[in-house]
Each structure stands twice: as structure tokens, then as C-alpha cells.
Coordinates of C-alpha atoms in Angstrom, one line a residue:
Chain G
X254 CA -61.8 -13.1 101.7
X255 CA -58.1 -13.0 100.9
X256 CA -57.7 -11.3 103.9
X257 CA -55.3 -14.3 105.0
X258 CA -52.8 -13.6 108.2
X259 CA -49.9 -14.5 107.1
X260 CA -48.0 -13.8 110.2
X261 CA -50.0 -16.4 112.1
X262 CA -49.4 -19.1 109.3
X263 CA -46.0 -18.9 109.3
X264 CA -45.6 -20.8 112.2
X265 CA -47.5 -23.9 111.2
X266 CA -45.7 -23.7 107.8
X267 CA -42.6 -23.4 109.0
X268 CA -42.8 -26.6 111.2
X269 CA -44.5 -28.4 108.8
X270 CA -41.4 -27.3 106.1
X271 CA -39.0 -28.1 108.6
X272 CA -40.5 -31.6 109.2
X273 CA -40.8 -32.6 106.2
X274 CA -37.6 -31.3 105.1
X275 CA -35.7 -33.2 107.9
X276 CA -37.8 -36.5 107.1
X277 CA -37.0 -36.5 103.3
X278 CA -33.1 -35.8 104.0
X279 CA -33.1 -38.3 107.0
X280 CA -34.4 -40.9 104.6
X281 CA -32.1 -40.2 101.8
X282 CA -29.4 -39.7 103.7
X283 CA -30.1 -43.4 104.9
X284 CA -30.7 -45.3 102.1
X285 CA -27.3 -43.6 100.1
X286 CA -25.6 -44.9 103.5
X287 CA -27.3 -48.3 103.2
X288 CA -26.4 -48.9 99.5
X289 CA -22.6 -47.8 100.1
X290 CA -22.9 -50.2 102.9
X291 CA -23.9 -52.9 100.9
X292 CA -21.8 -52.1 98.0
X293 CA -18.4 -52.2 100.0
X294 CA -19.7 -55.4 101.7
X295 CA -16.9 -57.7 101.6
X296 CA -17.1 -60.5 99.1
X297 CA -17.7 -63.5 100.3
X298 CA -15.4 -65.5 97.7
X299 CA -12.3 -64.4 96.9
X300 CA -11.5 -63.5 93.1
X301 CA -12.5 -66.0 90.9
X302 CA -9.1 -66.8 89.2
X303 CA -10.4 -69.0 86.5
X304 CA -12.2 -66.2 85.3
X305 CA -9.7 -63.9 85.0
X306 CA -7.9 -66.0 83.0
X307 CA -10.2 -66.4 80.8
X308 CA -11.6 -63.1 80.3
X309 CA -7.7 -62.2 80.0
X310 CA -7.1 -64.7 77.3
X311 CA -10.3 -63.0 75.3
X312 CA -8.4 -59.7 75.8
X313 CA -4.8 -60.1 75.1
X314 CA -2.5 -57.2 74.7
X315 CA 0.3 -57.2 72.3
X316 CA 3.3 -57.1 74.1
X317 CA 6.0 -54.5 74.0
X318 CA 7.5 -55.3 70.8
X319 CA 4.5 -56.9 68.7
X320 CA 2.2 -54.9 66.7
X321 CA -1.0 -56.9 67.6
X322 CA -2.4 -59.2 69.8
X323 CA -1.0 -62.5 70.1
X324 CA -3.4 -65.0 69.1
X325 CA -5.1 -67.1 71.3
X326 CA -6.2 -70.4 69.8
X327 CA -9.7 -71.3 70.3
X328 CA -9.1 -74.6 71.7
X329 CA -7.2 -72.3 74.8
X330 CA -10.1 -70.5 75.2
X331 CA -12.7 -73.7 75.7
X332 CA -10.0 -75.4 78.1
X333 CA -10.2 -72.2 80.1
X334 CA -13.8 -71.8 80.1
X335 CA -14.6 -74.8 81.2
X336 CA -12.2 -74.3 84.0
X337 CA -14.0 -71.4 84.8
X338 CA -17.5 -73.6 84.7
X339 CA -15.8 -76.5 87.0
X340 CA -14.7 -73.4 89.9
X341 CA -18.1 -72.5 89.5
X342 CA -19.7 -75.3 90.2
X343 CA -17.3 -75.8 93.6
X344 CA -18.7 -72.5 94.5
X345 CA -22.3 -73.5 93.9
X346 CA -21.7 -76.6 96.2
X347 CA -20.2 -74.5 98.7
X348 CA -23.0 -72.1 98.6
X349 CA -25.6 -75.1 98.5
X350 CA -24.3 -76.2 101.8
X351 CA -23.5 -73.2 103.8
X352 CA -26.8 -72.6 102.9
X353 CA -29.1 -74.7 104.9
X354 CA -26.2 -73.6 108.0
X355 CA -26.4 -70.0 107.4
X356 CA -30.3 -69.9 108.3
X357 CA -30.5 -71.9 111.3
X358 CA -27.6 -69.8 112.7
X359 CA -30.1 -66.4 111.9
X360 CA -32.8 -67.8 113.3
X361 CA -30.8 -68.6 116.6
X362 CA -29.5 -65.0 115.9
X363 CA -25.9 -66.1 116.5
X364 CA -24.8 -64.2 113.5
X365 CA -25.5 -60.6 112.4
X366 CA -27.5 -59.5 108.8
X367 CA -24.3 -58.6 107.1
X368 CA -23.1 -62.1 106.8
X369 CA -26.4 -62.9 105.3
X370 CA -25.9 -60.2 103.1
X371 CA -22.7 -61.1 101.9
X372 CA -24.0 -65.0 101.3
X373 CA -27.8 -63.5 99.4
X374 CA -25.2 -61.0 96.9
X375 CA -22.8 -64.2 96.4
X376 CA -25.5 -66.2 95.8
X377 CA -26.7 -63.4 93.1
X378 CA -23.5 -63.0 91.6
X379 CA -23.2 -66.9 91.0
X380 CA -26.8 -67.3 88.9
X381 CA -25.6 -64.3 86.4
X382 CA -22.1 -65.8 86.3
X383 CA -24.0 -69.2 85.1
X384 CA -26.1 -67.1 82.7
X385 CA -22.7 -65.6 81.3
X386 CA -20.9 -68.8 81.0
X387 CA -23.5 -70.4 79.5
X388 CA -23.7 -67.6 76.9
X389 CA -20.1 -67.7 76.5
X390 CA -20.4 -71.3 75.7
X391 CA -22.9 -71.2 72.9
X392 CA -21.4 -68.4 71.7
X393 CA -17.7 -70.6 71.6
X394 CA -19.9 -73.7 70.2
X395 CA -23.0 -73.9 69.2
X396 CA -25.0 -76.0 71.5
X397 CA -22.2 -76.3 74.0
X398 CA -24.2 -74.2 76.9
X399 CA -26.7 -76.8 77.8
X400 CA -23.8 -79.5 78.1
X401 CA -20.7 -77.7 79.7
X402 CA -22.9 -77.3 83.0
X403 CA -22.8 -81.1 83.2
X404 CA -18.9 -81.6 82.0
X405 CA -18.3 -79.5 84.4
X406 CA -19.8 -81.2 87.1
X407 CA -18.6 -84.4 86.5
X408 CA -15.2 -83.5 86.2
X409 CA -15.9 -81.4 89.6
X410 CA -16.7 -84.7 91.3
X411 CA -13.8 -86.7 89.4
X412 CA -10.8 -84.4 90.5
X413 CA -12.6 -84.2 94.1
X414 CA -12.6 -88.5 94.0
X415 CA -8.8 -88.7 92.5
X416 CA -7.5 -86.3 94.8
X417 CA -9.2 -88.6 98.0
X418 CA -7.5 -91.7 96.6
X419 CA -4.5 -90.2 96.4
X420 CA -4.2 -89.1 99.8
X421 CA -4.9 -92.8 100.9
X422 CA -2.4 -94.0 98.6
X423 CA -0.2 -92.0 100.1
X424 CA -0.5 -92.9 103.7
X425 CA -1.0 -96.5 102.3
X426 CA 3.0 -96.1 101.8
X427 CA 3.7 -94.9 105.2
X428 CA 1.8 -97.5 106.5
X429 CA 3.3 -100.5 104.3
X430 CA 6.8 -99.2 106.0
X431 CA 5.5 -99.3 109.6
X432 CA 3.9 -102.5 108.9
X433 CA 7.0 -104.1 108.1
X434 CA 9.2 -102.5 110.9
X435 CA 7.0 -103.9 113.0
X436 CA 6.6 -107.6 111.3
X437 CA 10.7 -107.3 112.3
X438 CA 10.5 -106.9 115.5
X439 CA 7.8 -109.3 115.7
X440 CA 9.7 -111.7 114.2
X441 CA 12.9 -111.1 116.3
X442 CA 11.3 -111.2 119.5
X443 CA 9.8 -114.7 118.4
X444 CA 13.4 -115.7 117.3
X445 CA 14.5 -114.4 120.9
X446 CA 11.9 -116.6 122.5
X447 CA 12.8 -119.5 120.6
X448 CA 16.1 -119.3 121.5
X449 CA 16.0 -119.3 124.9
X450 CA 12.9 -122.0 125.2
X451 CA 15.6 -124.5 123.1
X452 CA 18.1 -123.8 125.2
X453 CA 16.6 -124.3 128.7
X454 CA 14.8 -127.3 127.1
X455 CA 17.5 -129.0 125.4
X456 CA 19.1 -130.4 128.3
X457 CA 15.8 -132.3 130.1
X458 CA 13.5 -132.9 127.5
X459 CA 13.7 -134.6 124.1
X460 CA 11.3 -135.0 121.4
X461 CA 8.6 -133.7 122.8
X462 CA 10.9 -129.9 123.0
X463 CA 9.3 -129.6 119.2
X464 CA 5.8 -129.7 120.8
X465 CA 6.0 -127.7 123.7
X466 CA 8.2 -124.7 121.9
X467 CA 5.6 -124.7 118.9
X468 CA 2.7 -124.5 121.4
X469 CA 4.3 -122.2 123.5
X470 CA 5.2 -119.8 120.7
X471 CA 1.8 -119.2 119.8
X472 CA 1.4 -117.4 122.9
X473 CA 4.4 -115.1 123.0
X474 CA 4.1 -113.7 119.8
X475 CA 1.0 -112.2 120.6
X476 CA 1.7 -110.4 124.1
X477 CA 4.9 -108.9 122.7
X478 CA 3.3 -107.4 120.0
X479 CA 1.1 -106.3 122.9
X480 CA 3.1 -103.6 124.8
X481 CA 5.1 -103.4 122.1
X482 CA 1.7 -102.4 120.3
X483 CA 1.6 -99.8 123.2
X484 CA 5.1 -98.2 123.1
X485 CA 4.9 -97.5 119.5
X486 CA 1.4 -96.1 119.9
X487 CA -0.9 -95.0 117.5
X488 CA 0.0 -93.0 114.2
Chain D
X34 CA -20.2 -58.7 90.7
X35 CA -22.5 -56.1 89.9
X36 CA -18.8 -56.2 88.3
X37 CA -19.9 -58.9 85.9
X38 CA -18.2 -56.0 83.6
X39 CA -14.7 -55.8 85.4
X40 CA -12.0 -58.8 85.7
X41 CA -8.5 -58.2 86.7
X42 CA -6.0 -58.4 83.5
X43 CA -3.3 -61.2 85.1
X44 CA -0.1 -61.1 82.9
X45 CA -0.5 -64.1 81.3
X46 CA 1.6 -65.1 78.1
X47 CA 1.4 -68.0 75.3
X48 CA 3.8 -70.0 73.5
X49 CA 3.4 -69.8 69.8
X50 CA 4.6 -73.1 69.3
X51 CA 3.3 -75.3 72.5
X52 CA 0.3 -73.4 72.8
X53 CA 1.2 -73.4 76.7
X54 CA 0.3 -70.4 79.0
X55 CA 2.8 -68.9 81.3
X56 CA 2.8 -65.8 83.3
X57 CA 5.8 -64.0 84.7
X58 CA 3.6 -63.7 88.2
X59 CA 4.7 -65.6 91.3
X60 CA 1.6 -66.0 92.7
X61 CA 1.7 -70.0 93.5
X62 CA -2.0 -70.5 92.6
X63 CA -1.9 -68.5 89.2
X64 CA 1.0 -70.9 88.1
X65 CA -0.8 -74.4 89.8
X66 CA -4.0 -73.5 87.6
X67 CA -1.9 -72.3 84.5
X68 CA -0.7 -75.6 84.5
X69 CA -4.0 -77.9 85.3
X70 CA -5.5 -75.4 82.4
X71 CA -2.6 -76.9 79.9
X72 CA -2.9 -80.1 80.8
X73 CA -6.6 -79.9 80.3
X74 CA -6.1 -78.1 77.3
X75 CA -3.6 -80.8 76.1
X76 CA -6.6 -83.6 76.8
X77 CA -9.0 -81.9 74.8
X78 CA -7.0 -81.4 71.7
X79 CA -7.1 -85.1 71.7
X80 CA -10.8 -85.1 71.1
X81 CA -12.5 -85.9 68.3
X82 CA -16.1 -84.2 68.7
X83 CA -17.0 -81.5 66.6
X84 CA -15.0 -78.1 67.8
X85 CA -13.3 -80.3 70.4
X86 CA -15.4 -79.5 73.1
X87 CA -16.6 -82.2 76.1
X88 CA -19.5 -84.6 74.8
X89 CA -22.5 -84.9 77.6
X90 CA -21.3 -87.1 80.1
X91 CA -23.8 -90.0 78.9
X92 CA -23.6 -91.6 77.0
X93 CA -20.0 -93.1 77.3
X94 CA -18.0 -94.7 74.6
X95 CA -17.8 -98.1 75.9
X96 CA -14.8 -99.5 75.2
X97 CA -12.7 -98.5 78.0
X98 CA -15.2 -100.0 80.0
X99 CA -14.6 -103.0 78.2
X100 CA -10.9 -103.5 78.6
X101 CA -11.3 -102.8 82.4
X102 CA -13.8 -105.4 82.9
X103 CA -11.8 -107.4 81.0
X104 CA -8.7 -107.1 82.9
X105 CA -11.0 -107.7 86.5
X106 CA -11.7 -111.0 84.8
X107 CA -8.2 -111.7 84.2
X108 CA -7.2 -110.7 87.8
X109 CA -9.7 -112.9 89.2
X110 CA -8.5 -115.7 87.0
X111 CA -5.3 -115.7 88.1
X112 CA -6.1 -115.5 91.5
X113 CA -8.5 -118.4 91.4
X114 CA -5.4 -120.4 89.6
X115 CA -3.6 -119.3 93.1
X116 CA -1.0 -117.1 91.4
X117 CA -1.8 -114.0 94.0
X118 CA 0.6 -111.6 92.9
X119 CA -0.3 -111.9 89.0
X120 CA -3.7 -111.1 90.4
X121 CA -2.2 -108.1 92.1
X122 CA -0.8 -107.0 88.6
X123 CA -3.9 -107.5 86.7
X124 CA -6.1 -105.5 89.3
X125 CA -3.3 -102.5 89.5
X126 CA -3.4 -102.5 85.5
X127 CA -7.4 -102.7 85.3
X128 CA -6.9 -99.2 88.1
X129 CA -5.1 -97.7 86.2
X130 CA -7.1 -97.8 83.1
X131 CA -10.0 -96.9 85.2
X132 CA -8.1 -94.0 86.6
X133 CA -6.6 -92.3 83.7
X134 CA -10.3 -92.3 81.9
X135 CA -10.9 -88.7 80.7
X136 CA -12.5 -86.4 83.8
X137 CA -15.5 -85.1 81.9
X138 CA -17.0 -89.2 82.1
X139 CA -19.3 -89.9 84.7
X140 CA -18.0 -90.3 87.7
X141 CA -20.5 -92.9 89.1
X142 CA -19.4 -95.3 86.3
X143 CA -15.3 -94.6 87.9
X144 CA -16.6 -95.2 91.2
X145 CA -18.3 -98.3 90.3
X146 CA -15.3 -99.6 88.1
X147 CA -12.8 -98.6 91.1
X148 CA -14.9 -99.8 93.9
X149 CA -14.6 -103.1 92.8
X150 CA -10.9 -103.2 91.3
X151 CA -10.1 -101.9 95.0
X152 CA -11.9 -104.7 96.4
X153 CA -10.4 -107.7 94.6
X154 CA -7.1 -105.8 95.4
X155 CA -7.5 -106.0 98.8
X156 CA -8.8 -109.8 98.6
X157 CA -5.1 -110.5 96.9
X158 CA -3.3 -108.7 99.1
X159 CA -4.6 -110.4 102.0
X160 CA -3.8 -114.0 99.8
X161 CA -0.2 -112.5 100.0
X162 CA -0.8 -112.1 103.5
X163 CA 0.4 -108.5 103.0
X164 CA -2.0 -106.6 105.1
X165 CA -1.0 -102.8 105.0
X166 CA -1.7 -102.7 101.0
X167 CA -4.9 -104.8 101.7
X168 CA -5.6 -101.8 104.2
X169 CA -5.2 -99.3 102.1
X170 CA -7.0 -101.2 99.2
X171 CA -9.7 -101.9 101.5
X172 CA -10.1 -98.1 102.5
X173 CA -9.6 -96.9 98.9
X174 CA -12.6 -99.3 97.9
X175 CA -14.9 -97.8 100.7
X176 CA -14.0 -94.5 99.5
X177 CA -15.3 -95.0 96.1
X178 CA -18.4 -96.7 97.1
X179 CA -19.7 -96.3 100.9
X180 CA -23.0 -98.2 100.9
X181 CA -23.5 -102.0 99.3
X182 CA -19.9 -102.7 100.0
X183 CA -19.7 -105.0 102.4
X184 CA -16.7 -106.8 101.6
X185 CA -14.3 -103.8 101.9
X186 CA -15.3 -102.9 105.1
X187 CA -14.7 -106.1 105.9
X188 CA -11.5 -106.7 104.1
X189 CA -9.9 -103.6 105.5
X190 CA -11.4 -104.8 109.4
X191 CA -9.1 -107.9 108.9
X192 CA -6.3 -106.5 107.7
X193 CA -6.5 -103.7 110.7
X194 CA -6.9 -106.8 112.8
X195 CA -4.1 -109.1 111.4
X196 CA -1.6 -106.2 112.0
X197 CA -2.8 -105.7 115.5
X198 CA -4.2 -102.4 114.9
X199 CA -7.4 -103.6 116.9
X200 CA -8.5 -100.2 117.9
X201 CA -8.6 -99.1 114.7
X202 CA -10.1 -102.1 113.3
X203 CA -13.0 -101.5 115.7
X204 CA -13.5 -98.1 114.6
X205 CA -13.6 -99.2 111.3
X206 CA -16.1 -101.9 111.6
X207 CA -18.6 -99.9 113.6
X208 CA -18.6 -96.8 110.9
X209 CA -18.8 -99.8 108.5
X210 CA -21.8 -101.5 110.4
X211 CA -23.6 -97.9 110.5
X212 CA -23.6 -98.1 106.3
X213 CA -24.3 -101.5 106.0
X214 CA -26.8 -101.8 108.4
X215 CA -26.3 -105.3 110.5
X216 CA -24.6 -107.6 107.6
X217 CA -23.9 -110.5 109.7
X218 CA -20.1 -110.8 108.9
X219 CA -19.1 -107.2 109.9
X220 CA -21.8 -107.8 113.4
X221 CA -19.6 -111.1 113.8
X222 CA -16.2 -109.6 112.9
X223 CA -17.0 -106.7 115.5
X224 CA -17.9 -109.4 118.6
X225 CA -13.9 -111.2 117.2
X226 CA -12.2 -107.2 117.6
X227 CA -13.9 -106.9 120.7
X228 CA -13.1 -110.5 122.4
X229 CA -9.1 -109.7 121.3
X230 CA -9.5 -106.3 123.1
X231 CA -10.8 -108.4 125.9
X232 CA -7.8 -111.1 126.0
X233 CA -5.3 -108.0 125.6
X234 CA -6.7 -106.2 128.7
X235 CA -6.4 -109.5 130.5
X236 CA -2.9 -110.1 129.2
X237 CA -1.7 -106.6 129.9
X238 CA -2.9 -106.2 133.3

């Protein structure tokens, strides 16, 4: 009964060993490679500064020179978290709306799976950043974590809505000087006009000159300011 | 950041006295967010909450609301009276109260306040017959507030138009038509823009 042939088994063990030896290696060979691959994957933000800052504030050396730490007051440390909360939520609204364009370019395929990759782990990192800045919160004042979310995006939207009206202050300025360049020349020109109207007029006609240059002058003010218009062009 | 356990240490030092933060880096961002951060930092010392952090957004404290409507009224006062640019003075004033309001307050009550500071800016302006300020007053006001504004769109259109910027003033009209949705002053400024651009051709060619 034992009276097995070895000889003639070692063939079918032998590709049997060797197939599943090559299977298991392929596979792990390919998911170390995959998980490498996603680990290098490039970020998709660039370092968060705000947290730095903040986590280096929480970690101060002492400098050459000083035997401890330099202390950081607490009211430091709340300003700069809740920096770090307002760049968060910019990244969240960034995310929110690349969103929705990410996954119509996949479907139309114009874009590979490592950008959407990069966009699922920076949409990962973001919720446990939220979780740790929450915790970070409470743990600075009690109750704060629930509210700092909502600073944070109020003073998101705030800076965003200063920082628009300033920009049309500012060409509000340029504009007031161009404005009144050209009310100058406007004005000249009409001066111009009037000029020579009363002094081809002034020798025929007599009270009726008033008339006829103040009716006239409605007209030529507006085509010069017409090719002028054109010449100076459009800012 | 399966890193959620690593930062970057930024040389960053404080000010015993001032409490500010410097940093011997030169990196041009580090030192634009060091100084928003003590700024920020300077704001908050000023409040009063327990541990000086941000209350909620809502509810507000009302008074600043108060003094801003306050000052409106006394623009618009003034500039019923006919005395334009103490209307100017009073809007600018009620701005910047509404402006300098602490950042952590809701911004839809800022845009609100603004929209219509802005607006009765404009109107002024336009009294004064100084029409790149009512421009820019007009655009500012349609900024803060896009949709149920009529009368900046408007305000701005006629200032574009009284400078002879009709080009731009039809631009503007039309975007300002697509928020508003056919009111009948924008639908009838738009025909007057497009009749000058008629006359113009005429005249130039």
C-alpha cells in the first residue's frame, strides 16, 4: 500500500511547487510595489504651513543660551490654531470643488488613477486633520471644538470678501485718474470748438451766435470723445 | 499624512515682551503668515469670552450693527438735504465701521451691511456727478451682494455710460440682467447702451 512511486510524483509536485511558489511571490512582490507606489505618491497640497507653526509653537526648543523652553503663551497658541482651522477649511473648499471636476474627467478617462489617488489620500488626510484640530481645540478650551469649525469658516469667507474689495478699490483709483484725464481733454476740445465757432460767427451773426454755438456744442462734445474714445482704447 | 505624527520644526522665535513671533527664515510666506497670525493674535487678546477664544458666529453682539445703521441713516439724510459730499462722508464712515468688524462675525450680516453702504455711495457719487468712484462703488456693491441688487447694477451701468465707457457698460448690464432676471430698468438701460453704440457707429463711419 505504501508502495508509492516517488519518482513519478515528483514531477507533478514539482510544477505544482513551482506554481505556486511563483504565484505567492508574484503577488507579494506586487502589492509591496503598489503600496511603495502609493506611499511616495506626491502630495497633492503642499505643506500645510499653519500647521507647522503651530505644532512648532507646542514644541519649542530652548535656544542656545536658555536652559528651558521659552514659553509660549496660550493665547499664541489659540491664534495659531485657529489659523491652522481657517487653511483648513480653504483646503476643504478646494477639495469640495475639484471634486465634482475630478470624476467627470475619470469617466471621460482624460486623466490617469494616480491623480485620483493623490485627490482620495488628500481627501483622507483632511477628515483626520479635522478630527485632530478639533481635539486640539477642546483640549485648548473646553467646548471650543464644536465652534472653531464655524469661526473658522466665517473668517475663511471674510478675508476672501475683503481681499475682493480691495482689489476693486484699487483699480477704482486708477480709474478715478483716467477719468479725469480724460474729462480734460474733453473739456479742451469743447473749449477748442467754442473758440473757433465764436470766431467765425462773430463777424455775421449777432444774438442769435449764443443759440447756435450752445446747440451746436452739444454735438461736438460727444464725437470727440468718440475717436478719442478709440485712440485711448480700452484698459 | 499618514504623517499626522511628523511636522516640520520652522525656526520660529517669540518676543518675551510683545508676545510677537519672528523667525530668522526668509521664506516670504513664513513671514506674511507670522504676521497675519500676530495680528490675529493681537485681536483676540481683545476679547472678552472666557479663555479668549472666538464666540459662535451667531449670535452677534449688536451694537456695531447699530452704529452702522445709524450712520446709513445719517448719510441718507444729508443727501436728501442735498449736501452730496456730506453724504459721501457719512457712507465712507458707516464702511468703515462695517469693514473693520472682527472676522470671526458672520459674513452674510458684512455683506448685507456693505451691499448697501456701497450702493448709497454710488447714488452720491453720481449726485457729485463723479462717475469713476460711483463705478467702483457700484461694482464694490455687486460684489457683496450679486442677486436682489438691482440698483447697483444699475448705478454702475450709468456711470460706465456717463464716462463713455459704453462697451463696458453693456457688458455690465447684460451679466447684471442674467442675476436679476428682466427688471425693467436694467432691460431699458440695456436698449439706451445699445441705441448710443448705434449713433457712435453712425457717427464714426
Amino acid at each position: 500500500m505504501f508502495d508509492i512511486d516517488w519518482m513519478s510524483l515528483a514531477l507533478p509536485f514539482a510544477y505544482i511547487s513551482v506554481l505556486g511558489g511563483s504565484l505567492y511571490t508574484f503577488s507579494t512582490i506586487y502589492r509591496k510595489r503598489k503600496a511603495s507606489e502609493n506611499a511616495n505618491l506626491e502630495p497633492w497640497f503642499p505643506p500645510h504651513l499653519q500647521r507647522n507653526i503651530y505644532l512648532t509653537l507646542l514644541h519649542m526648543e530652548p535656544e542656545a543660551g536658555q536652559e528651558k523652553a521659552p514659553k509660549v503663551p496660550d493665547s499664541v497658541i489659540r491664534a495659531a490654531l485657529l489659523r491652522r482651522a481657517v487653511e483648513d477649511i480653504r483646503r476643504i473648499f478646494q477639495i469640495r470643488t475639484s471634486k465634482q471636476a475630478l470624476n467627470t474627467l475619470l469617466q471621460r478617462g482624460s486623466v490617469g488613477d494616480d491623480l485620483n489617488q493623490r485627490f482620495l489620500r488628500a481627501e483622507r488626510e483632511i477628515q483626520e486633520e479635522l478630527k485632530d484640530v478639533m481635539s486640539e481645540a477642546n483640549a485648548l478650551a473646553p467646548g471650543w471644538g464644536q465652534t472653531i469649525f464655524q469661526s473658522a469658516n466665517e473668517i475663511f469667507y471674510n478675508t476672501q470678501l475683503r481681499a475682493d474689495l480691495e482689489e476693486i478699490e484699487s483699480r477704482a483709483a486708477a480709474d478715478k485718474e483716467w477719468w479725469e484725464k480724460k474729462r480734460e481733454t474733453i473739456q479742451k476740445e469743447f473749449m477748442k470748438e467754442l473758440d473757433q465757432e465764436s470766431s467765425t460767427k462773430s463777424s455775421t451773426k449777432g444774438v442769435s451766435d449764443d443759440e447756435g454755438v450752445l446747440v451746436d456744442s452739444g454735438t461736438p462734445a460727444a464725437t470727440p470723445s468718440g475717436p478719442s474714445k478709440k485712440k485711448k482704447g480700452k484698459k | 499624512m499618514s504623517d499626522l505624527d511628523t511636522f516640520t520644526m520652522l525656526p520660529l522665535q517669540i518676543d518675551p515682551q510683545t508676545k510677537a513671533l519672528t523667525t530668522t527664515s526668509n521664506s516670504r510666506a513664513l513671514q506674511a503668515e507670522l504676521a497675519a497670525l500676530n495680528s490675529f493674535h493681537r485681536s483676540l487678546l481683545a476679547l472678552e469670552t472666557p479663555n479668549q477664544v472666538p464666540p459662535p458666529p451667531v449670535p452677534v453682539n449688536p451694537k456695531r450693527s447699530a452704529n452702522v445703521n445709524k450712520l446709513r441713516d445719517s448719510g441718507s439724510a444729508e443727501y436728501r438735504k442735498g449736501k452730496y459730499a456730506d453724504a459721501v462722508k457719512f457712507y465712507s464712515l458707516g464702511l468703515q465701521m462695517a469693514l473693520t468688524r472682527p472676522l470671526w462675525e458672520p459674513q452674510q450680516l458684512v455683506r448685507e451691511e456693505i451691499a448697501t453702504l456701497y450702493a448709497n455711495r454710488a447714488q452720491a457719487h453720481m449726485a457729485l456727478q463723479s462717475w469713476a468712484e460711483g463705478a467702483a462703488d457700484g461694482e464694490a456693491s455687486v460684489e457683496a451682494k450679486r442677486v436682489g441688487n438691482p440698483k447697483a447694477w444699475w448705478r454702475r451701468g450709468k456711470c460706465l455710460m456717463e464716462m463713455g465707457r459704453l462697451a463696458e457698460a453693456k457688458e455690465w448690464v447684460a451679466k447684471g440682467l442674467e442675476m436679476e432676471s428682466e427688471e425693467s430698468e436694467l432691460v431699458a438701460m440695456l436698449k439706451d447702451i445699445n441705441a448710443r453704440l448705434e449713433e457712435k457707429e453712425k457717427a464714426s463711419s
